[in-house]
Amino acid sequence: MKVSAKVEYGLIALADIAIYSENNTIVPASDIAEREEISQKYLEQILVNLKLAGFIVSHKGSGGGYALSRSADSINMCEVLSALDDSILADNCPDDSKSGLRQQVYICFWDKINSNLREFAEGVTLSDFISECRHTEANWDMYVI
């Protein structure tokens, strides 16, 4: 599956904010952009979307930045994906004018993939996602000789 840069960077930014704001710290967009190597201008556009969707809050002024608006346990990834790109988990209804094998392929294959992806995303919280990232990151330096 291929997702847009907006979705990829949105997930990265939200995870970064969740990780770096765990001690009630405000996370500046410039820090996220630098850590994650994302254009700050593009990142700001994505952060506006995440704010409008209710995942983050912004703090203005000196020392301003972003923090989660609610706990990472209460944000599920289905919500996040839908907010960043409403077509990812959307049902792709087959064209009613089509019939035969084309309609059956949709019903027997694409509909099931969409359903499984949606079910998976609904079962993963931002907290789960961050834990998995941390677990995977811990194994990045591991190598076998």
PDB file of C-alpha atoms in Angstrom:
ATOM      1  CA  MET A   1       0.000   0.000   0.000  1.00  0.00           C
ATOM      2  CA  LYS A   2       1.263   3.455  -0.820  1.00  0.00           C
ATOM      3  CA  VAL A   3       0.277   6.426   1.317  1.00  0.00           C
ATOM      4  CA  SER A   4       0.793  10.117   0.698  1.00  0.00           C
ATOM      5  CA  ALA A   5       3.597  12.156   2.267  1.00  0.00           C
ATOM      6  CA  LYS A   6       0.897  14.019   4.184  1.00  0.00           C
ATOM      7  CA  VAL A   7      -0.229  10.820   5.907  1.00  0.00           C
ATOM      8  CA  GLU A   8       3.309   9.586   6.510  1.00  0.00           C
ATOM      9  CA  TYR A   9       4.489  12.911   7.938  1.00  0.00           C
ATOM     10  CA  GLY A  10       1.282  13.310   9.929  1.00  0.00           C
ATOM     11  CA  LEU A  11       1.851   9.984  11.667  1.00  0.00           C
ATOM     12  CA  ILE A  12       5.496  10.864  12.273  1.00  0.00           C
ATOM     13  CA  ALA A  13       4.619  14.300  13.670  1.00  0.00           C
ATOM     14  CA  LEU A  14       1.890  12.947  15.941  1.00  0.00           C
ATOM     15  CA  ALA A  15       4.194  10.217  17.265  1.00  0.00           C
ATOM     16  CA  ASP A  16       6.970  12.767  17.802  1.00  0.00           C
ATOM     17  CA  ILE A  17       4.639  15.057  19.744  1.00  0.00           C
ATOM     18  CA  ALA A  18       3.359  12.142  21.818  1.00  0.00           C
ATOM     19  CA  ILE A  19       6.879  11.012  22.675  1.00  0.00           C
ATOM     20  CA  TYR A  20       8.429  14.401  23.382  1.00  0.00           C
ATOM     21  CA  SER A  21       5.447  15.826  25.293  1.00  0.00           C
ATOM     22  CA  GLU A  22       5.153  12.919  27.748  1.00  0.00           C
ATOM     23  CA  ASN A  23       6.388  15.105  30.629  1.00  0.00           C
ATOM     24  CA  ASN A  24       3.914  17.908  29.805  1.00  0.00           C
ATOM     25  CA  THR A  25       6.525  19.497  27.567  1.00  0.00           C
ATOM     26  CA  ILE A  26       5.453  21.677  24.659  1.00  0.00           C
ATOM     27  CA  VAL A  27       7.033  20.481  21.392  1.00  0.00           C
ATOM     28  CA  PRO A  28       8.042  23.217  18.924  1.00  0.00           C
ATOM     29  CA  ALA A  29       7.362  22.542  15.239  1.00  0.00           C
ATOM     30  CA  SER A  30      10.970  23.488  14.473  1.00  0.00           C
ATOM     31  CA  ASP A  31      12.192  20.663  16.735  1.00  0.00           C
ATOM     32  CA  ILE A  32       9.919  18.148  15.009  1.00  0.00           C
ATOM     33  CA  ALA A  33      11.030  19.346  11.569  1.00  0.00           C
ATOM     34  CA  GLU A  34      14.697  19.065  12.511  1.00  0.00           C
ATOM     35  CA  ARG A  35      14.436  15.677  14.258  1.00  0.00           C
ATOM     36  CA  GLU A  36      12.326  14.100  11.553  1.00  0.00           C
ATOM     37  CA  GLU A  37      13.859  15.897   8.551  1.00  0.00           C
ATOM     38  CA  ILE A  38      10.553  17.347   7.346  1.00  0.00           C
ATOM     39  CA  SER A  39      10.175  20.764   5.765  1.00  0.00           C
ATOM     40  CA  GLN A  40       8.885  23.028   8.546  1.00  0.00           C
ATOM     41  CA  LYS A  41       6.566  24.852   6.155  1.00  0.00           C
ATOM     42  CA  TYR A  42       4.936  21.575   5.046  1.00  0.00           C
ATOM     43  CA  LEU A  43       4.897  20.282   8.613  1.00  0.00           C
ATOM     44  CA  GLU A  44       2.992  23.363   9.789  1.00  0.00           C
ATOM     45  CA  GLN A  45       0.226  22.601   7.260  1.00  0.00           C
ATOM     46  CA  ILE A  46      -0.047  19.045   8.571  1.00  0.00           C
ATOM     47  CA  LEU A  47      -0.059  20.243  12.190  1.00  0.00           C
ATOM     48  CA  VAL A  48      -3.014  22.505  11.375  1.00  0.00           C
ATOM     49  CA  ASN A  49      -4.908  19.429  10.128  1.00  0.00           C
ATOM     50  CA  LEU A  50      -4.036  17.474  13.275  1.00  0.00           C
ATOM     51  CA  LYS A  51      -5.149  20.420  15.406  1.00  0.00           C
ATOM     52  CA  LEU A  52      -8.452  20.817  13.536  1.00  0.00           C
ATOM     53  CA  ALA A  53      -9.071  17.085  13.960  1.00  0.00           C
ATOM     54  CA  GLY A  54      -8.636  17.513  17.723  1.00  0.00           C
ATOM     55  CA  PHE A  55      -5.488  15.446  18.255  1.00  0.00           C
ATOM     56  CA  ILE A  56      -3.171  18.269  19.275  1.00  0.00           C
ATOM     57  CA  VAL A  57      -3.360  21.718  20.807  1.00  0.00           C
ATOM     58  CA  SER A  58      -1.058  24.614  20.021  1.00  0.00           C
ATOM     59  CA  HIS A  59       0.603  26.961  22.478  1.00  0.00           C
ATOM     60  CA  LYS A  60       1.544  30.379  21.139  1.00  0.00           C
ATOM     61  CA  GLY A  61       4.398  32.667  22.046  1.00  0.00           C
ATOM     62  CA  SER A  62       7.916  32.162  23.254  1.00  0.00           C
ATOM     63  CA  GLY A  63       8.377  28.504  24.088  1.00  0.00           C
ATOM     64  CA  GLY A  64       5.262  27.681  22.073  1.00  0.00           C
ATOM     65  CA  GLY A  65       4.581  24.496  20.203  1.00  0.00           C
ATOM     66  CA  TYR A  66       2.286  21.510  20.325  1.00  0.00           C
ATOM     67  CA  ALA A  67       1.034  18.886  22.749  1.00  0.00           C
ATOM     68  CA  LEU A  68      -1.532  16.112  22.569  1.00  0.00           C
ATOM     69  CA  SER A  69      -5.070  17.263  23.296  1.00  0.00           C
ATOM     70  CA  ARG A  70      -5.849  13.951  24.992  1.00  0.00           C
ATOM     71  CA  SER A  71      -3.965  10.881  26.086  1.00  0.00           C
ATOM     72  CA  ALA A  72      -2.253   8.707  23.492  1.00  0.00           C
ATOM     73  CA  ASP A  73      -4.360   5.799  24.808  1.00  0.00           C
ATOM     74  CA  SER A  74      -7.537   7.528  23.670  1.00  0.00           C
ATOM     75  CA  ILE A  75      -6.428   8.302  20.097  1.00  0.00           C
ATOM     76  CA  ASN A  76      -6.956   5.428  17.713  1.00  0.00           C
ATOM     77  CA  MET A  77      -5.084   5.210  14.457  1.00  0.00           C
ATOM     78  CA  CYS A  78      -8.263   4.825  12.422  1.00  0.00           C
ATOM     79  CA  GLU A  79      -9.251   8.348  13.491  1.00  0.00           C
ATOM     80  CA  VAL A  80      -5.821   9.687  12.633  1.00  0.00           C
ATOM     81  CA  LEU A  81      -5.691   8.082   9.187  1.00  0.00           C
ATOM     82  CA  SER A  82      -9.195   9.299   8.389  1.00  0.00           C
ATOM     83  CA  ALA A  83      -8.330  12.844   9.478  1.00  0.00           C
ATOM     84  CA  LEU A  84      -5.173  12.956   7.371  1.00  0.00           C
ATOM     85  CA  ASP A  85      -6.687  11.314   4.272  1.00  0.00           C
ATOM     86  CA  ASP A  86     -10.315  10.268   4.287  1.00  0.00           C
ATOM     87  CA  SER A  87      -9.819   7.990   1.277  1.00  0.00           C
ATOM     88  CA  ILE A  88      -7.447   5.513   2.945  1.00  0.00           C
ATOM     89  CA  LEU A  89     -10.071   3.656   4.962  1.00  0.00           C
ATOM     90  CA  ALA A  90     -13.072   4.636   2.849  1.00  0.00           C
ATOM     91  CA  ASP A  91     -15.296   2.045   1.281  1.00  0.00           C
ATOM     92  CA  ASN A  92     -14.697   1.980  -2.447  1.00  0.00           C
ATOM     93  CA  CYS A  93     -18.147   1.126  -3.704  1.00  0.00           C
ATOM     94  CA  PRO A  94     -18.115  -0.652  -7.013  1.00  0.00           C
ATOM     95  CA  ASP A  95     -19.684   1.053  -9.983  1.00  0.00           C
ATOM     96  CA  ASP A  96     -23.260  -0.237 -10.168  1.00  0.00           C
ATOM     97  CA  SER A  97     -23.041  -0.296 -13.945  1.00  0.00           C
ATOM     98  CA  LYS A  98     -20.312  -2.923 -13.710  1.00  0.00           C
ATOM     99  CA  SER A  99     -21.201  -6.538 -13.201  1.00  0.00           C
ATOM    100  CA  GLY A 100     -19.759  -9.960 -13.467  1.00  0.00           C
ATOM    101  CA  LEU A 101     -16.180 -10.600 -12.496  1.00  0.00           C
ATOM    102  CA  ARG A 102     -15.321  -6.923 -11.929  1.00  0.00           C
ATOM    103  CA  GLN A 103     -17.995  -6.613  -9.233  1.00  0.00           C
ATOM    104  CA  GLN A 104     -17.032  -9.979  -7.744  1.00  0.00           C
ATOM    105  CA  VAL A 105     -13.361  -8.957  -7.489  1.00  0.00           C
ATOM    106  CA  TYR A 106     -14.447  -5.918  -5.507  1.00  0.00           C
ATOM    107  CA  ILE A 107     -16.738  -7.918  -3.226  1.00  0.00           C
ATOM    108  CA  CYS A 108     -14.395 -10.877  -2.730  1.00  0.00           C
ATOM    109  CA  PHE A 109     -11.107  -9.014  -2.512  1.00  0.00           C
ATOM    110  CA  TRP A 110     -11.033  -5.212  -2.174  1.00  0.00           C
ATOM    111  CA  ASP A 111     -13.924  -5.011   0.250  1.00  0.00           C
ATOM    112  CA  LYS A 112     -12.214  -7.554   2.525  1.00  0.00           C
ATOM    113  CA  ILE A 113      -8.882  -5.734   2.393  1.00  0.00           C
ATOM    114  CA  ASN A 114     -10.570  -2.431   3.267  1.00  0.00           C
ATOM    115  CA  SER A 115     -12.484  -4.079   6.099  1.00  0.00           C
ATOM    116  CA  ASN A 116      -9.359  -5.737   7.559  1.00  0.00           C
ATOM    117  CA  LEU A 117      -7.329  -2.537   7.309  1.00  0.00           C
ATOM    118  CA  ARG A 118     -10.072  -0.527   9.018  1.00  0.00           C
ATOM    119  CA  GLU A 119     -10.455  -3.155  11.755  1.00  0.00           C
ATOM    120  CA  PHE A 120      -6.696  -3.201  12.354  1.00  0.00           C
ATOM    121  CA  ALA A 121      -6.462   0.610  12.515  1.00  0.00           C
ATOM    122  CA  GLU A 122      -9.423   0.782  14.918  1.00  0.00           C
ATOM    123  CA  GLY A 123      -7.622  -1.629  17.261  1.00  0.00           C
ATOM    124  CA  VAL A 124      -4.372   0.347  17.455  1.00  0.00           C
ATOM    125  CA  THR A 125      -4.028   3.403  19.671  1.00  0.00           C
ATOM    126  CA  LEU A 126      -1.370   6.068  19.359  1.00  0.00           C
ATOM    127  CA  SER A 127       0.107   4.657  22.552  1.00  0.00           C
ATOM    128  CA  ASP A 128       0.302   1.174  20.974  1.00  0.00           C
ATOM    129  CA  PHE A 129       1.887   2.664  17.876  1.00  0.00           C
ATOM    130  CA  ILE A 130       4.542   4.503  19.897  1.00  0.00           C
ATOM    131  CA  SER A 131       5.301   1.395  21.956  1.00  0.00           C
ATOM    132  CA  GLU A 132       5.781  -0.624  18.779  1.00  0.00           C
ATOM    133  CA  CYS A 133       8.049   2.067  17.321  1.00  0.00           C
ATOM    134  CA  ARG A 134      10.142   2.110  20.488  1.00  0.00           C
ATOM    135  CA  HIS A 135      10.384  -1.690  20.478  1.00  0.00           C
ATOM    136  CA  THR A 136      11.468  -1.691  16.846  1.00  0.00           C
ATOM    137  CA  GLU A 137      13.917   1.169  17.449  1.00  0.00           C
ATOM    138  CA  ALA A 138      15.561  -0.776  20.266  1.00  0.00           C
ATOM    139  CA  ASN A 139      16.422  -3.474  17.727  1.00  0.00           C
ATOM    140  CA  TRP A 140      17.871  -1.091  15.091  1.00  0.00           C
ATOM    141  CA  ASP A 141      21.368  -1.260  16.504  1.00  0.00           C
ATOM    142  CA  MET A 142      21.352  -5.016  16.822  1.00  0.00           C
ATOM    143  CA  TYR A 143      23.424  -6.931  14.320  1.00  0.00           C
ATOM    144  CA  VAL A 144      24.867 -10.396  14.007  1.00  0.00           C
ATOM    145  CA  ILE A 145      28.417 -11.185  12.942  1.00  0.00           C
TER     146      ILE A 145
END
